[in-house]
JSON list of C-alpha atoms in Angstrom, two decimals:
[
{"chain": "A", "resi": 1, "resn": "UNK", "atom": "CA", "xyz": [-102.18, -40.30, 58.26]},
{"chain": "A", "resi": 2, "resn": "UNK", "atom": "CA", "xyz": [-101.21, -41.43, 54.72]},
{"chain": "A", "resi": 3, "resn": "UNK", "atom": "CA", "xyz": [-98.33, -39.18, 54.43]},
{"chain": "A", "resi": 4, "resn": "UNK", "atom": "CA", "xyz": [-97.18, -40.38, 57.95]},
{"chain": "A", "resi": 5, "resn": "UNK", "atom": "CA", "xyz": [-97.74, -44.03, 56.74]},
{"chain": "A", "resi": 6, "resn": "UNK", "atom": "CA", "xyz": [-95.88, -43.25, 53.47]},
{"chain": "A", "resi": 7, "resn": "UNK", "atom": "CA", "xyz": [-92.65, -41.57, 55.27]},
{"chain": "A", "resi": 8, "resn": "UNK", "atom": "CA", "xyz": [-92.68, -44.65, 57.25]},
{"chain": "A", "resi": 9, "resn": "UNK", "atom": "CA", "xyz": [-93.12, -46.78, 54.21]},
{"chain": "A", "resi": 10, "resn": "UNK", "atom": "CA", "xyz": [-89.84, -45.27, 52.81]},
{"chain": "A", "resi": 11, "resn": "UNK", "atom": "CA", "xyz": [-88.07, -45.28, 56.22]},
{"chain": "A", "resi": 12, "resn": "UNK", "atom": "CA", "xyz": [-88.19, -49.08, 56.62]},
{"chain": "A", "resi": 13, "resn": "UNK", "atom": "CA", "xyz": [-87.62, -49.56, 52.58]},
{"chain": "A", "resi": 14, "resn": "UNK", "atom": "CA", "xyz": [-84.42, -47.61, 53.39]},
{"chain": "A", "resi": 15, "resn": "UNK", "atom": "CA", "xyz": [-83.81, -49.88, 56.94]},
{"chain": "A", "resi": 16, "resn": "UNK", "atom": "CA", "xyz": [-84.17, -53.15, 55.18]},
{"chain": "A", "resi": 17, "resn": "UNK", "atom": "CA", "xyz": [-82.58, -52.40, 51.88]},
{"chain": "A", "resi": 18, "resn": "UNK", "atom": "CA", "xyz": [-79.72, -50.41, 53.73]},
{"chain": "A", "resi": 19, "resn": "UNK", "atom": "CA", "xyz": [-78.98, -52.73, 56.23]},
{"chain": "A", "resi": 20, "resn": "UNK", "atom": "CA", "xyz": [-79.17, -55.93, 53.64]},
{"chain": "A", "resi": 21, "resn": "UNK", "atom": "CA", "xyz": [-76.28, -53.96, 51.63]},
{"chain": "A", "resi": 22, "resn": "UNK", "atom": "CA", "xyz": [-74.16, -53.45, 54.71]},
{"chain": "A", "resi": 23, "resn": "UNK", "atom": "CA", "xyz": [-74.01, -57.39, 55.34]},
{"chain": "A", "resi": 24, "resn": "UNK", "atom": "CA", "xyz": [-73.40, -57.82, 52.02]},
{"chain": "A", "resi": 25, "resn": "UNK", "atom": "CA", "xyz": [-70.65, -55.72, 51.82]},
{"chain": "A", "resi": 26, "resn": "UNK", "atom": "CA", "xyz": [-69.15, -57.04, 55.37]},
{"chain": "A", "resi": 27, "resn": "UNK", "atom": "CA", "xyz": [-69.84, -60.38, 53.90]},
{"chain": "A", "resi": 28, "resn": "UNK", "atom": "CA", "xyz": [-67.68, -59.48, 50.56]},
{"chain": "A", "resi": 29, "resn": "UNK", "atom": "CA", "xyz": [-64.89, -58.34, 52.56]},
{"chain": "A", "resi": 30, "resn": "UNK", "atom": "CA", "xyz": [-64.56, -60.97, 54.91]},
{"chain": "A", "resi": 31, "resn": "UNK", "atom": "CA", "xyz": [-63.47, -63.11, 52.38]},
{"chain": "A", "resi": 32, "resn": "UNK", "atom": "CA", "xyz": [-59.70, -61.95, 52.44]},
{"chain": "A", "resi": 33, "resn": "UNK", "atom": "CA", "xyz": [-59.99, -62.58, 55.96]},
{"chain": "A", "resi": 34, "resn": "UNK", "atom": "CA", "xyz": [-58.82, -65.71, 58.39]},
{"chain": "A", "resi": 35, "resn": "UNK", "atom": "CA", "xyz": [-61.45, -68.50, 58.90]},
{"chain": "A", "resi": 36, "resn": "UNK", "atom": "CA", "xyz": [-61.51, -67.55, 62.84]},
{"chain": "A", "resi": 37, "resn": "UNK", "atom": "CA", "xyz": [-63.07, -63.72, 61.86]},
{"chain": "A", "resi": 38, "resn": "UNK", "atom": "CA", "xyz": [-66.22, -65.34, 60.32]},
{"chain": "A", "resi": 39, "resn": "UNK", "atom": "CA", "xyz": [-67.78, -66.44, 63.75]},
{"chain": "A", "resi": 40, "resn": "UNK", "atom": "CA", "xyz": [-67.50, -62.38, 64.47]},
{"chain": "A", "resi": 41, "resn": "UNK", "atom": "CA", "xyz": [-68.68, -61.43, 61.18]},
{"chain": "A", "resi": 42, "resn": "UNK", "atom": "CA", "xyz": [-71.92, -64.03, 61.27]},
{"chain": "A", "resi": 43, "resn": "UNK", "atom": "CA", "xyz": [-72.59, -62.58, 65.16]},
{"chain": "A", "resi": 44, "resn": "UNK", "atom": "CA", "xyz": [-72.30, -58.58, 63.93]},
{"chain": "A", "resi": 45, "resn": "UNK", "atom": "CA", "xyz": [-74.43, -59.53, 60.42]},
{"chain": "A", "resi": 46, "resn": "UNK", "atom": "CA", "xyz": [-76.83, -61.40, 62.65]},
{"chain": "A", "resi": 47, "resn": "UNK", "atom": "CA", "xyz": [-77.34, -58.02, 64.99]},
{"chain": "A", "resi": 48, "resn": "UNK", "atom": "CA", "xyz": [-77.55, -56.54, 61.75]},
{"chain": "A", "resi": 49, "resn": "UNK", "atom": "CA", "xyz": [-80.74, -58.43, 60.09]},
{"chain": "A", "resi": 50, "resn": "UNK", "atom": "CA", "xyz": [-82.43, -58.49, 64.05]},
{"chain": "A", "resi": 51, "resn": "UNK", "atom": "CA", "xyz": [-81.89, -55.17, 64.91]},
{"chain": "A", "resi": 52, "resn": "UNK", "atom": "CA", "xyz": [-82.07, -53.71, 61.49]},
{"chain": "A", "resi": 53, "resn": "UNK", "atom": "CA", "xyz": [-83.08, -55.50, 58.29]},
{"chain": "A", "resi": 54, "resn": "UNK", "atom": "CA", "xyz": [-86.17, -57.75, 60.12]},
{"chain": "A", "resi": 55, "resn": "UNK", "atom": "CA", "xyz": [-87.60, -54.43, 61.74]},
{"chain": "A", "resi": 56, "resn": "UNK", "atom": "CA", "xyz": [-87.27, -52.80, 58.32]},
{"chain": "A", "resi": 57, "resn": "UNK", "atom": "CA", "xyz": [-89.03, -55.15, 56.66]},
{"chain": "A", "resi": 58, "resn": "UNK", "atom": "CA", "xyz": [-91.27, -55.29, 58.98]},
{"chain": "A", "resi": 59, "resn": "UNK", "atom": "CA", "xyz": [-91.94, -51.46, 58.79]},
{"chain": "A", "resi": 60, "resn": "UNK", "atom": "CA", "xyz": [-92.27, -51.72, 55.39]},
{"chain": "A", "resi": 61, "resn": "UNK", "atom": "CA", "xyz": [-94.93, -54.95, 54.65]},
{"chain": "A", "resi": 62, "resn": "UNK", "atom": "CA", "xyz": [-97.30, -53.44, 57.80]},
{"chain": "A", "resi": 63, "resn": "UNK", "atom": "CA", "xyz": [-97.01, -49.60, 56.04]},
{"chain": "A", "resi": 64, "resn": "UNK", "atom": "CA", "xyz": [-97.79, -51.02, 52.64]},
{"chain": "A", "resi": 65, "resn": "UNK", "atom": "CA", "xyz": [-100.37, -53.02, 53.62]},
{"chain": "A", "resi": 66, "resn": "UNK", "atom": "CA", "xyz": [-102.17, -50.22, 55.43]},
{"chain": "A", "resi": 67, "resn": "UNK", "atom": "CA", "xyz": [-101.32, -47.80, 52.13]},
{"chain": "A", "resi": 68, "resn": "UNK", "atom": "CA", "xyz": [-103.12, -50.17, 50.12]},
{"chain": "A", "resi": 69, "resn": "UNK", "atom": "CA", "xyz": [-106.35, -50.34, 51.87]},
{"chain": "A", "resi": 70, "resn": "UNK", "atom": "CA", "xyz": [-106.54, -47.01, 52.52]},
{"chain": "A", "resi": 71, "resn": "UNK", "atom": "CA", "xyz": [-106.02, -46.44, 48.56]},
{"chain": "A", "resi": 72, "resn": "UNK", "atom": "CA", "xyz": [-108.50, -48.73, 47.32]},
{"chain": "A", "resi": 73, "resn": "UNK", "atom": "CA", "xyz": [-112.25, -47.16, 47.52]},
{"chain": "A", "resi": 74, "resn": "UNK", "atom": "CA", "xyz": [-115.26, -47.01, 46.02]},
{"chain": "A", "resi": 75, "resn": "UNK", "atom": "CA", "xyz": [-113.85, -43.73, 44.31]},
{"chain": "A", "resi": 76, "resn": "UNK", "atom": "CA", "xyz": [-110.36, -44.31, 44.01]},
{"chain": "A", "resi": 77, "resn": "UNK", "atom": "CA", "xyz": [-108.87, -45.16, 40.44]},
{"chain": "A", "resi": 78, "resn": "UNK", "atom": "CA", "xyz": [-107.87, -48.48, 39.45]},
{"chain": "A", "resi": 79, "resn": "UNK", "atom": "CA", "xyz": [-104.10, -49.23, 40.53]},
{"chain": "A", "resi": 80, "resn": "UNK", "atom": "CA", "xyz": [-101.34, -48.98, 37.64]},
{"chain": "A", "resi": 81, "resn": "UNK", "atom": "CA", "xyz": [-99.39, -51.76, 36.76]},
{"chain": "A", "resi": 82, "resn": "UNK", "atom": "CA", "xyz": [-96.65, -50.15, 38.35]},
{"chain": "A", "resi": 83, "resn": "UNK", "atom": "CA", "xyz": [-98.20, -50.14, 41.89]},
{"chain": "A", "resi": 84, "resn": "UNK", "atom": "CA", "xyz": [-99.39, -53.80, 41.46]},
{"chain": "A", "resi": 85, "resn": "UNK", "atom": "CA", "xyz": [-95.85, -55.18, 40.86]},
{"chain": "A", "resi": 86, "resn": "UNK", "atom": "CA", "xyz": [-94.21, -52.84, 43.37]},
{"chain": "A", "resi": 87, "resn": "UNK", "atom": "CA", "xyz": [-97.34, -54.60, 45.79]},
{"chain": "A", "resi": 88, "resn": "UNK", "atom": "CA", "xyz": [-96.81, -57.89, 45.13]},
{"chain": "A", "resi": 89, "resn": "UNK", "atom": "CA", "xyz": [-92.45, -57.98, 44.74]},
{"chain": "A", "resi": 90, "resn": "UNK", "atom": "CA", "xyz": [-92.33, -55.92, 47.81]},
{"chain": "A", "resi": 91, "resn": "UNK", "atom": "CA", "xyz": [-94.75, -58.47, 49.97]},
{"chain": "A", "resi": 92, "resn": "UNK", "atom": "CA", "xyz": [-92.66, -61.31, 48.33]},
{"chain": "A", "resi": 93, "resn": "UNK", "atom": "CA", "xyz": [-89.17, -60.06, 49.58]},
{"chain": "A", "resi": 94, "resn": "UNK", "atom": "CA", "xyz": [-90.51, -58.94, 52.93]},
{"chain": "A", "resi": 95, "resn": "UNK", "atom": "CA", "xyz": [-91.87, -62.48, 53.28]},
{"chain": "A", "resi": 96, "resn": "UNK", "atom": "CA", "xyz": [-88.52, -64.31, 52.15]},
{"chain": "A", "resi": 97, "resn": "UNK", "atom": "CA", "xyz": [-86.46, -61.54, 54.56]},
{"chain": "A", "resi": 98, "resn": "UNK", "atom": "CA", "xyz": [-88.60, -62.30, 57.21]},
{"chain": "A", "resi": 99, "resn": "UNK", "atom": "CA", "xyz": [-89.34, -65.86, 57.08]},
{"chain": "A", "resi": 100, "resn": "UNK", "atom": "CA", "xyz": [-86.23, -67.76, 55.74]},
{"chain": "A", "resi": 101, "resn": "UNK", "atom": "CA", "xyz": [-82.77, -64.77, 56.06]},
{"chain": "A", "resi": 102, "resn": "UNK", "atom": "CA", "xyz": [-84.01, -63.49, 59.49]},
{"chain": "A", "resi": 103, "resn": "UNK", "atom": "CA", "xyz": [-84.25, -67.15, 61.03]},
{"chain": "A", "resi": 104, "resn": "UNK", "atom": "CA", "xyz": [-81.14, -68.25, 58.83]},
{"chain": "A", "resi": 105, "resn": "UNK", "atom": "CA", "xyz": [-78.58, -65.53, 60.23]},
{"chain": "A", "resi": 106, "resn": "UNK", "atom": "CA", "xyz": [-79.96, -66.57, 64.14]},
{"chain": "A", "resi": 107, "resn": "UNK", "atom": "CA", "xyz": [-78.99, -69.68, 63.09]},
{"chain": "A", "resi": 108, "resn": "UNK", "atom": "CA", "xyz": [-75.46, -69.16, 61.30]},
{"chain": "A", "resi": 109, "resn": "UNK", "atom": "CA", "xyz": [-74.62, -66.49, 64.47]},
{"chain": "A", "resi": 110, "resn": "UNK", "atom": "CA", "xyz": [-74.90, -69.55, 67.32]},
{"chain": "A", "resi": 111, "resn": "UNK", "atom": "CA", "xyz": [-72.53, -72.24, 64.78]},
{"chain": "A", "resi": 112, "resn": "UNK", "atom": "CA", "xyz": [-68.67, -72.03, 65.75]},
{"chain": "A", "resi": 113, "resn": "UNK", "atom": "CA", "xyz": [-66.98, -71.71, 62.02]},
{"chain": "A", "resi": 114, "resn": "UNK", "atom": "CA", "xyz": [-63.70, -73.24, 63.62]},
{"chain": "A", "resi": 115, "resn": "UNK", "atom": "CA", "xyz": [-65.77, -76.00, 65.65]},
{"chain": "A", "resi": 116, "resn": "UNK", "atom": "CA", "xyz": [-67.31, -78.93, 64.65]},
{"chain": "A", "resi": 117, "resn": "UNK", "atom": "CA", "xyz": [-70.47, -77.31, 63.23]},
{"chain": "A", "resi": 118, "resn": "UNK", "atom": "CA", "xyz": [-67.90, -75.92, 60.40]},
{"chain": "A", "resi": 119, "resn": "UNK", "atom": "CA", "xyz": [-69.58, -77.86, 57.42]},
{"chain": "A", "resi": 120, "resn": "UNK", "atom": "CA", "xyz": [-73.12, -76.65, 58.82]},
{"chain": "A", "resi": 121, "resn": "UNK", "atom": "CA", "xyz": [-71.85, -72.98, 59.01]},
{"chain": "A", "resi": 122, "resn": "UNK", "atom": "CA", "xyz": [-70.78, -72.96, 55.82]},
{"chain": "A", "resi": 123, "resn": "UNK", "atom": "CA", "xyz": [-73.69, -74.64, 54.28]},
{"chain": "A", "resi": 124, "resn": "UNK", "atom": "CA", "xyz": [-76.26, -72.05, 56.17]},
{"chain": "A", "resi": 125, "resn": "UNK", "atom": "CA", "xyz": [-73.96, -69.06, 54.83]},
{"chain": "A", "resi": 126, "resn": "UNK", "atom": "CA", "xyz": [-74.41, -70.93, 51.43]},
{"chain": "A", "resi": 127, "resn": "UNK", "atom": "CA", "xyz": [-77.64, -70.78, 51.77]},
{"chain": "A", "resi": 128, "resn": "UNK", "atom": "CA", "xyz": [-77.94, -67.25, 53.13]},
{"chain": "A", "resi": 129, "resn": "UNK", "atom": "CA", "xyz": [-75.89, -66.05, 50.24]},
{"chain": "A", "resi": 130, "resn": "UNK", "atom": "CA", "xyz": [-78.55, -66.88, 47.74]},
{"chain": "A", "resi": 131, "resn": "UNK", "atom": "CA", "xyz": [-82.09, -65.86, 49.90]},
{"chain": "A", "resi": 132, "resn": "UNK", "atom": "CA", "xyz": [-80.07, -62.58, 50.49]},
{"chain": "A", "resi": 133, "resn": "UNK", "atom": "CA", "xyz": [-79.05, -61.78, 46.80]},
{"chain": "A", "resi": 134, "resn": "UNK", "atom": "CA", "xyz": [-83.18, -63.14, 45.37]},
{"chain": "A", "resi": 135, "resn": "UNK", "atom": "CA", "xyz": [-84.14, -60.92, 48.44]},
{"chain": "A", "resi": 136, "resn": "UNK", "atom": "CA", "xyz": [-82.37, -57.86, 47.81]},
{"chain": "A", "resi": 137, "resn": "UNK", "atom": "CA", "xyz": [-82.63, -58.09, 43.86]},
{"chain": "A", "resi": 138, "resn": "UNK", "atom": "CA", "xyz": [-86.92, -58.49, 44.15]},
{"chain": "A", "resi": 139, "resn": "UNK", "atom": "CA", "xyz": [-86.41, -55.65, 46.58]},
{"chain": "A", "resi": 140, "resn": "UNK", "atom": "CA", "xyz": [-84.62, -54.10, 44.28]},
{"chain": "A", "resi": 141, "resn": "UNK", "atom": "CA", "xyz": [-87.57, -54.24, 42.11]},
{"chain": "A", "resi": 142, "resn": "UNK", "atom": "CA", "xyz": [-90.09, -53.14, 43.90]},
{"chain": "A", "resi": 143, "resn": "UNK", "atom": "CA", "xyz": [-88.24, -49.69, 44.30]},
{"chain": "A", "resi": 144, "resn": "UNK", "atom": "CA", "xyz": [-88.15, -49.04, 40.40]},
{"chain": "A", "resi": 145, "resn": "UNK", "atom": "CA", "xyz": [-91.61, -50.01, 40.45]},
{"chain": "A", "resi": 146, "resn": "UNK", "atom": "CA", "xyz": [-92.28, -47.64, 42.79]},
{"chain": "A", "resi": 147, "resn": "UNK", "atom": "CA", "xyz": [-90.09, -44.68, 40.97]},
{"chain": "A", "resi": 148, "resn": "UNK", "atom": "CA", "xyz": [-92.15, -45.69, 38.03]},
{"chain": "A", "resi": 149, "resn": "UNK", "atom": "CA", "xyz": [-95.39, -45.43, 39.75]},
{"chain": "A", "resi": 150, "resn": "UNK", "atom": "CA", "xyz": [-95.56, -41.55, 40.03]}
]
């Protein structure tokens, strides 16, 4: 069971993390591009984080959680430093993924750029910008953690 909890551990890491980098990317590019592409770009980054990024997280905070009580018994060593941090950075960019970007991109995907909800769509991709790159950096952390944990 742990090894089958562990594969899916790394599975939704690579989900989340993979899928985050694709909207960035999109998101990079689409800045050479005409004001009336961004209500297409916001619609295919918000399939994106629902259909890939949220279930990745997702994946990853339920398999972690079960990993760490199945790790901690009344004869199992005392958790490195490494595995603490990894714990606690991972839980705290699942959280922010799943709690503010995953709302957030529903929200920017319904907003008309070209309409008159242009100063809110640009305010919630402001805003998206920023949860995404803390996001992805903490998540970013939480895998060296983890390489440095074995």
């Amino acid at each position: 069971m742990i090894r089958t909890m562990l594969v899916l551990h790394i599975f939704g890491f690579v989900l989340w993390i993979g899928g985050a980098y694709a909207i960035m990317t999109a998101g990079i590019a689409a800045r050479r591009e005409e004001r009336s592409a961004l209500g297409a770009l916001a619609r295919m980054q918000g399939a994106i984080y629902s259909g890939v990024v949220g279930p990745g997280a997702g994946i990853t905070i339920a398999t972690g959680l079960v990993l760490t009580f199945k790790m901690f018994g009344p004869d199992s060593p005392p958790p490195t430093a490494w595995l603490m941090i990894m714990q606690t950075i991972g839980l705290v960019a699942g959280v922010i993924t799943l709690a503010i970007s995953l709302p957030l991109a529903g929200r920017i995907r319904r907003i008309d750029p070209m309409g008159p909800g242009a100063p809110a769509f640009d305010a919630l991709r402001n805003r998206q910008k920023i949860v995404g790159m803390v996001s992805g950096l903490l998540g970013l952390v939480a895998l060296v953690a983890g390489a440095m944990t074995r």
